[in-house]
Short mmCIF file of C-alpha atoms in Angstrom, two decimals:
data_model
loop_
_atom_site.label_atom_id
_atom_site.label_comp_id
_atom_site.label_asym_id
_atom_site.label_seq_id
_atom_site.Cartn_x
_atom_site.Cartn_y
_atom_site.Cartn_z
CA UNK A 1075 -41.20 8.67 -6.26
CA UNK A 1076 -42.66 8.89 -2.79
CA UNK A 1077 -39.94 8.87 0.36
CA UNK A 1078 -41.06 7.77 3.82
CA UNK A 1079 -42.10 10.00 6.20
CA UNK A 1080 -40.10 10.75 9.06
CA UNK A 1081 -42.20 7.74 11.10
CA UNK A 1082 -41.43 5.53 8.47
CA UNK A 1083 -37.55 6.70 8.87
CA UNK A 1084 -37.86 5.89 12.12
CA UNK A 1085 -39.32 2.64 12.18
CA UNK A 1086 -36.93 1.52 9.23
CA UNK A 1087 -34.02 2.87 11.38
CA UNK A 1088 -35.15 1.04 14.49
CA UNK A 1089 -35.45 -2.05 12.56
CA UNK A 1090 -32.56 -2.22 10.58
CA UNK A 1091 -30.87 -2.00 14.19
CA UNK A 1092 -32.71 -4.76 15.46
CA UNK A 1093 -31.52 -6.80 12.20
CA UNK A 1094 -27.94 -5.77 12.75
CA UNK A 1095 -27.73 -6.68 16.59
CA UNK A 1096 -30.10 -9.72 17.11
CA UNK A 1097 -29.94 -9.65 20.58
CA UNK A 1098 -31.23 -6.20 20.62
CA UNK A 1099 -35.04 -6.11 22.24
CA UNK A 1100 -36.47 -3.31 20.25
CA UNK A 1101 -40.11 -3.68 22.36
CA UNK A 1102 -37.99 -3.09 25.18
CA UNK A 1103 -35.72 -0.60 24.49
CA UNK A 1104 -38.35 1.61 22.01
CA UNK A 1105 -41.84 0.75 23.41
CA UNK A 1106 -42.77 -2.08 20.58
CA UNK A 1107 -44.48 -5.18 20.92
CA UNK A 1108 -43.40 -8.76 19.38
CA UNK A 1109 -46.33 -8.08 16.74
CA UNK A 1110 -45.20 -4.97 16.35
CA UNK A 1111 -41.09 -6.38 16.03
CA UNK A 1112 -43.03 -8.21 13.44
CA UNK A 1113 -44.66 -5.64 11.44
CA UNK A 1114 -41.39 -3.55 11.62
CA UNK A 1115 -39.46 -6.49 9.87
CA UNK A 1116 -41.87 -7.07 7.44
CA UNK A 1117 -42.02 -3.50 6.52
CA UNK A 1118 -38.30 -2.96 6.03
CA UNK A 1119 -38.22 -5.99 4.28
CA UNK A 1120 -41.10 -4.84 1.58
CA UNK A 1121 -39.58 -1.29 1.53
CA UNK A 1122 -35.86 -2.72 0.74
CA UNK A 1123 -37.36 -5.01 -2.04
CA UNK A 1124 -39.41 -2.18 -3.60
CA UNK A 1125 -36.20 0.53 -3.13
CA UNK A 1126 -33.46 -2.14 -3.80
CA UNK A 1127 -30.95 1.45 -4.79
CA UNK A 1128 -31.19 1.83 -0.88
CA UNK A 1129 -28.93 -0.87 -0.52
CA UNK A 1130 -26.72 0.45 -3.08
CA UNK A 1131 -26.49 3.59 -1.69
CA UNK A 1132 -25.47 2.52 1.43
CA UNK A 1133 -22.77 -0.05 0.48
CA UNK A 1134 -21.15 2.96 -1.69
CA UNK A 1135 -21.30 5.55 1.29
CA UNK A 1136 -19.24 2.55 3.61
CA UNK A 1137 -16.91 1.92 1.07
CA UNK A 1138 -16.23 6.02 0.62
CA UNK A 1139 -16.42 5.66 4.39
CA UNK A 1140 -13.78 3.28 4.69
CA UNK A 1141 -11.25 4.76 2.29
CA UNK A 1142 -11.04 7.88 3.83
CA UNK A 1143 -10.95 6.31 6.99
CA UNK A 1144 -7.80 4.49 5.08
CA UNK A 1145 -6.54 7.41 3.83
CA UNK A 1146 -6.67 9.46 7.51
CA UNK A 1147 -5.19 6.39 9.03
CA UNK A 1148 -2.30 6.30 5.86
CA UNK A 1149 -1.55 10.23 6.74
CA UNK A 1150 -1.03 10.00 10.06
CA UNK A 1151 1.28 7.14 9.47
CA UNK A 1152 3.35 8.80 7.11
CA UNK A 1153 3.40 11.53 9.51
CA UNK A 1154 4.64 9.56 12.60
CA UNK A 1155 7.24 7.44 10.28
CA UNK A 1156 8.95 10.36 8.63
CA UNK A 1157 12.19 9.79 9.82
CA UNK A 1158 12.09 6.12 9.04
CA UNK A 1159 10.88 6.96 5.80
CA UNK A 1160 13.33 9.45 4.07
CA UNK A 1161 16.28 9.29 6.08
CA UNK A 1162 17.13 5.48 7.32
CA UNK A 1163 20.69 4.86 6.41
CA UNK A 1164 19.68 1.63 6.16
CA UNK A 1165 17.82 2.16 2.92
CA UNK A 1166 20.00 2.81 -0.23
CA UNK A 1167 19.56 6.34 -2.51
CA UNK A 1168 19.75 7.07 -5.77
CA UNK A 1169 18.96 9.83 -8.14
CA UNK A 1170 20.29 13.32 -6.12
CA UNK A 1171 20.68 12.91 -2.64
CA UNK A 1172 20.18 16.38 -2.52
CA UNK A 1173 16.96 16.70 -4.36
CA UNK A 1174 14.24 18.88 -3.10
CA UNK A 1175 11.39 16.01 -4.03
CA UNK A 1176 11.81 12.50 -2.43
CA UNK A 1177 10.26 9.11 -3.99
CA UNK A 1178 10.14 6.49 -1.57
CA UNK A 1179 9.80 3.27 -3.80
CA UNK A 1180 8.64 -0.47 -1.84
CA UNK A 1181 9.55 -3.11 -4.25
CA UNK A 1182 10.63 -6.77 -4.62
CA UNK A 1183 12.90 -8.33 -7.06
CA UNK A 1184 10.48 -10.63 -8.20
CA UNK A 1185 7.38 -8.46 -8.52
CA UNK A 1186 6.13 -8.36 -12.21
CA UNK A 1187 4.67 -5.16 -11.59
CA UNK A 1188 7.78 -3.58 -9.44
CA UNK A 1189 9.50 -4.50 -12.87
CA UNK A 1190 7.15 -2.82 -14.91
CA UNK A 1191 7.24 0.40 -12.86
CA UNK A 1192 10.72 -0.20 -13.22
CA UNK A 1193 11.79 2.35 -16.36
CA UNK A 1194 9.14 4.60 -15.57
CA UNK A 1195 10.88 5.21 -12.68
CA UNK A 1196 14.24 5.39 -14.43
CA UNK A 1197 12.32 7.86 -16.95
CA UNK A 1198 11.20 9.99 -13.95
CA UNK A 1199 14.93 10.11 -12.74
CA UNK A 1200 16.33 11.21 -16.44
CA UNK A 1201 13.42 13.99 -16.72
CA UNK A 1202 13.87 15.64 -13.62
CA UNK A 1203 17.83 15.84 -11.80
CA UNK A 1204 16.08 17.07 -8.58
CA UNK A 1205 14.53 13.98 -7.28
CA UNK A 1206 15.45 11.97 -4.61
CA UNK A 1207 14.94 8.24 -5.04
CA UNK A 1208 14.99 6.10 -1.56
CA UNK A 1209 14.66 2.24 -2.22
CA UNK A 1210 12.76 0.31 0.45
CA UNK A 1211 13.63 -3.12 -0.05
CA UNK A 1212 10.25 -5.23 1.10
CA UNK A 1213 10.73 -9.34 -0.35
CA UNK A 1214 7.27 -10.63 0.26
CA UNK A 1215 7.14 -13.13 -2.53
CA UNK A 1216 9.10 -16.10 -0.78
CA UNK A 1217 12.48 -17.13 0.34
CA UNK A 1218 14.05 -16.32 -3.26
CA UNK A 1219 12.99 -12.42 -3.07
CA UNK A 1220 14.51 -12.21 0.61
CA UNK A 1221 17.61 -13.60 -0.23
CA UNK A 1222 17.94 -11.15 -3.59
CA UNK A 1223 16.74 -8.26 -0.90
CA UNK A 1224 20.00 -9.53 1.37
CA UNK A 1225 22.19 -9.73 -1.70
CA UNK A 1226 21.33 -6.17 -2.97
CA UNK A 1227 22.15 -4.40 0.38
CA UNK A 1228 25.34 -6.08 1.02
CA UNK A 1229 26.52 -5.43 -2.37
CA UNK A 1230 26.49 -1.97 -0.80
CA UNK A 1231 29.56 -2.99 0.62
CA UNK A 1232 31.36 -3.12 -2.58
CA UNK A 1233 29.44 -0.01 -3.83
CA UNK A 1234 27.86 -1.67 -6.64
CA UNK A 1235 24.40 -1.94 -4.90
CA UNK A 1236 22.54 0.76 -8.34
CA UNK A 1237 24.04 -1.77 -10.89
CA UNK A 1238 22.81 -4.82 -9.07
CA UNK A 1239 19.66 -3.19 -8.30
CA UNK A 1240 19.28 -2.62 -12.09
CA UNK A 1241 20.53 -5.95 -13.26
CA UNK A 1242 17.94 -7.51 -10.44
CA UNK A 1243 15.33 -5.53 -12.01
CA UNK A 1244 15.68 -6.14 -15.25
CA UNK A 1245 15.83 -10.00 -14.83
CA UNK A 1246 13.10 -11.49 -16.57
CA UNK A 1247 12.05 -14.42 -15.47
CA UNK A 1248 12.03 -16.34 -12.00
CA UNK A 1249 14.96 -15.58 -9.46
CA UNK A 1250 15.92 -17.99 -8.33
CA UNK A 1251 19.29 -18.01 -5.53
CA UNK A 1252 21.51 -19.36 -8.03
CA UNK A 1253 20.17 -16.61 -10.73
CA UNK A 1254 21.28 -13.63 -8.03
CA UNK A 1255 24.44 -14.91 -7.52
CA UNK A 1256 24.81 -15.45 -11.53
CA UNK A 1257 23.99 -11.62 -11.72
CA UNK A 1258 25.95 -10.36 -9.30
CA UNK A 1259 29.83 -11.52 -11.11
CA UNK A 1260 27.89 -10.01 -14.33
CA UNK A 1261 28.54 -6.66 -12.30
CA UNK A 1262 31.77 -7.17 -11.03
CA UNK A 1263 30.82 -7.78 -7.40
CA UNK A 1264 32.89 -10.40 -5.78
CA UNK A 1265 30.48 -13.17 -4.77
CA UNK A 1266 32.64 -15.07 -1.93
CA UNK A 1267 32.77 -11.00 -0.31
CA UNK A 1268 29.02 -10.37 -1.11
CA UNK A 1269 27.94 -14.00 0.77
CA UNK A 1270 30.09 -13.27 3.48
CA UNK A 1271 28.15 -9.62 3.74
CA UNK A 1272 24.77 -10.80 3.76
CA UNK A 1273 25.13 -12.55 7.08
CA UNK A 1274 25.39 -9.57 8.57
CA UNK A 1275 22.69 -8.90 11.23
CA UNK A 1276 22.32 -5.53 9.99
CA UNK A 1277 21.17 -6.61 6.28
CA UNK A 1278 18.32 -9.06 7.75
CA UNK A 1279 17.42 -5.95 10.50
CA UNK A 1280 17.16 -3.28 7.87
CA UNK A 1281 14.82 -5.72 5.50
CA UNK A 1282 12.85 -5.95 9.07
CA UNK A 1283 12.55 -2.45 9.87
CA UNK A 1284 11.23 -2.42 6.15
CA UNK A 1285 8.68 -4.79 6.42
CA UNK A 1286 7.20 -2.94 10.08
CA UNK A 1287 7.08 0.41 7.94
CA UNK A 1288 4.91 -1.10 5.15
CA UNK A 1289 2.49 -2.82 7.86
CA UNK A 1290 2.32 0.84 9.49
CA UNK A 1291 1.58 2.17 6.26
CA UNK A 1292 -0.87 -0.08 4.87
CA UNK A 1293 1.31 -1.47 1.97
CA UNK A 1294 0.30 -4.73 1.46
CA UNK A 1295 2.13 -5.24 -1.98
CA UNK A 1296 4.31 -4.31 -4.35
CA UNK A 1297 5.07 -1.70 -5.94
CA UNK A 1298 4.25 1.32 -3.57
CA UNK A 1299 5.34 4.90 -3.84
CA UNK A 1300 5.22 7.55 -1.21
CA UNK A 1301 5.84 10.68 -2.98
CA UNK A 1302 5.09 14.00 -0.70
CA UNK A 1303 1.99 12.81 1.69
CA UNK A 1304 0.98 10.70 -0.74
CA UNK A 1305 0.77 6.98 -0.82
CA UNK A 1306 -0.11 5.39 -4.07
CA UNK A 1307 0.33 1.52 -4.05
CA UNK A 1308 1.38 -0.26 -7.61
CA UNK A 1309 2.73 0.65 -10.81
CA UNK A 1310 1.60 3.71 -11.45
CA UNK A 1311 2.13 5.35 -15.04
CA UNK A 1312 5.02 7.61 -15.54
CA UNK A 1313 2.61 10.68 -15.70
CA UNK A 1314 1.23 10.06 -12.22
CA UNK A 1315 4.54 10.16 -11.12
CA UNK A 1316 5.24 13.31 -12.27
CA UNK A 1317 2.14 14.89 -11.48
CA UNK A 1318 2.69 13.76 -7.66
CA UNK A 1319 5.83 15.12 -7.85
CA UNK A 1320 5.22 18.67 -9.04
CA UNK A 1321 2.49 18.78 -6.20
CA UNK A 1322 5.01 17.83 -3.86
CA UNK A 1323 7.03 20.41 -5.17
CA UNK A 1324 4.53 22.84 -5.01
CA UNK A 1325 3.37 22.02 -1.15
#
């Protein structure tokens, strides 16, 4: 196959410009003439429709440009948010607090695929005693996933919130209000206590400071993990899990 000379480059380069800013005067600015503008279009035009891969080519390279962009952009987030991230009392822990690997899990109670990530994560806990769960709790599905979010933090009060959790998660169906409150005497938490609890200010600020960690990240859904400096968004196989976590071991 032939390639353009380096005249050619220049012309196409010139008038893929002038086809990407209209207003742009390319006689003006490069030394053309409207019949030349002309010839320059009608060239880039034939070239694109003999070398149609061109186009290809360059929507792959934006799209590889844009995720690293992404991915720069996600690690100097998780960088700037560390403290928020691993250590917000706020955000309930499970697994051992003293672990020398920490999972930071986003989720919602009513996410099919937070519940389907669900025992792989409980798998990655029973594998490996040195892990460090934190639970973000991030109800983006509607009213019904908020108000589970405020029910599972205030049944911190009664220190049930890792039984609830699980009972929340392994609800299959809708949630519904009435469902949550259903689940929560099948625990043992007292449900006139936990009401009272979730009108605390501090419940509804700590789903808040939630929700302005995953827009700083980039999470736009549920499930996502942050495991080292790694963000992986949805539910991930149990083997990806552990292979994050040995490299975050290892770093």
């Amino acid at each position: 196959m032939a390639f353009p000379s380096r005249r050619l480059h220049l012309v196409l380069f010139t008038a893929l410009a002038m086809l990407a800013w209209p207003g742009t005067s390319a006689h003006a600015d490069a030394g053309f003439t409207p019949e030349q503008e002309n010839r320059i279009k009608e060239l880039v035009r034939s070239y694109l429709l003999e070398h149609p891969q061109i186009l290809e080519e360059a929507f792959t390279r934006l799209q590889q440009t844009r995720q690293e962009e992404a991915r720069q952009q996600a690690q100097a987030a998780l960088q700037q948010n560390q403290e928020q991230l691993y250590r917000d009392p706020t955000s309930p822990v499970l697994g051992n607090p003293k672990g020398d690997v920490t999972v930071v899990e986003f989720f919602d109670y009513r996410c099919g695929y937070c519940k389907r990530a669900f025992p792989r994560v409980g798998q990655l806990l029973e594998e490996d005693g040195n892990i460090r769960l934190v639970l973000k709790e991030l109800p983006i599905l509607g009213p019904a996933s908020v108000y589970a979010s405020r029910a599972a933090l205030a049944a911190r009060e009664q220190k049930l919130y890792e039984p609830f959790h699980d009972a929340l998660m392994g609800w299959r169906g809708d949630l519904t209000r009435e469902d949550v409150l259903q689940v929560a005497r099948e625990v043992g938490l007292d449900v006139e206590r936990l009401q009272r609890d979730m009108a605390d200010p501090g419940v509804s600020e700590a789903i808040e400071r939630n929700m302005a960690l995953a827009e700083a990240l980039g999470i736009n859904g549920t499930p996502a993990f942050v495991i080292g400096d790694t963000l992986v968004p949805g539910a991930v196989e149990v083997d990806a899990l552990r292979e994050l976590v040995k490299r975050a071991r290892a770093s």
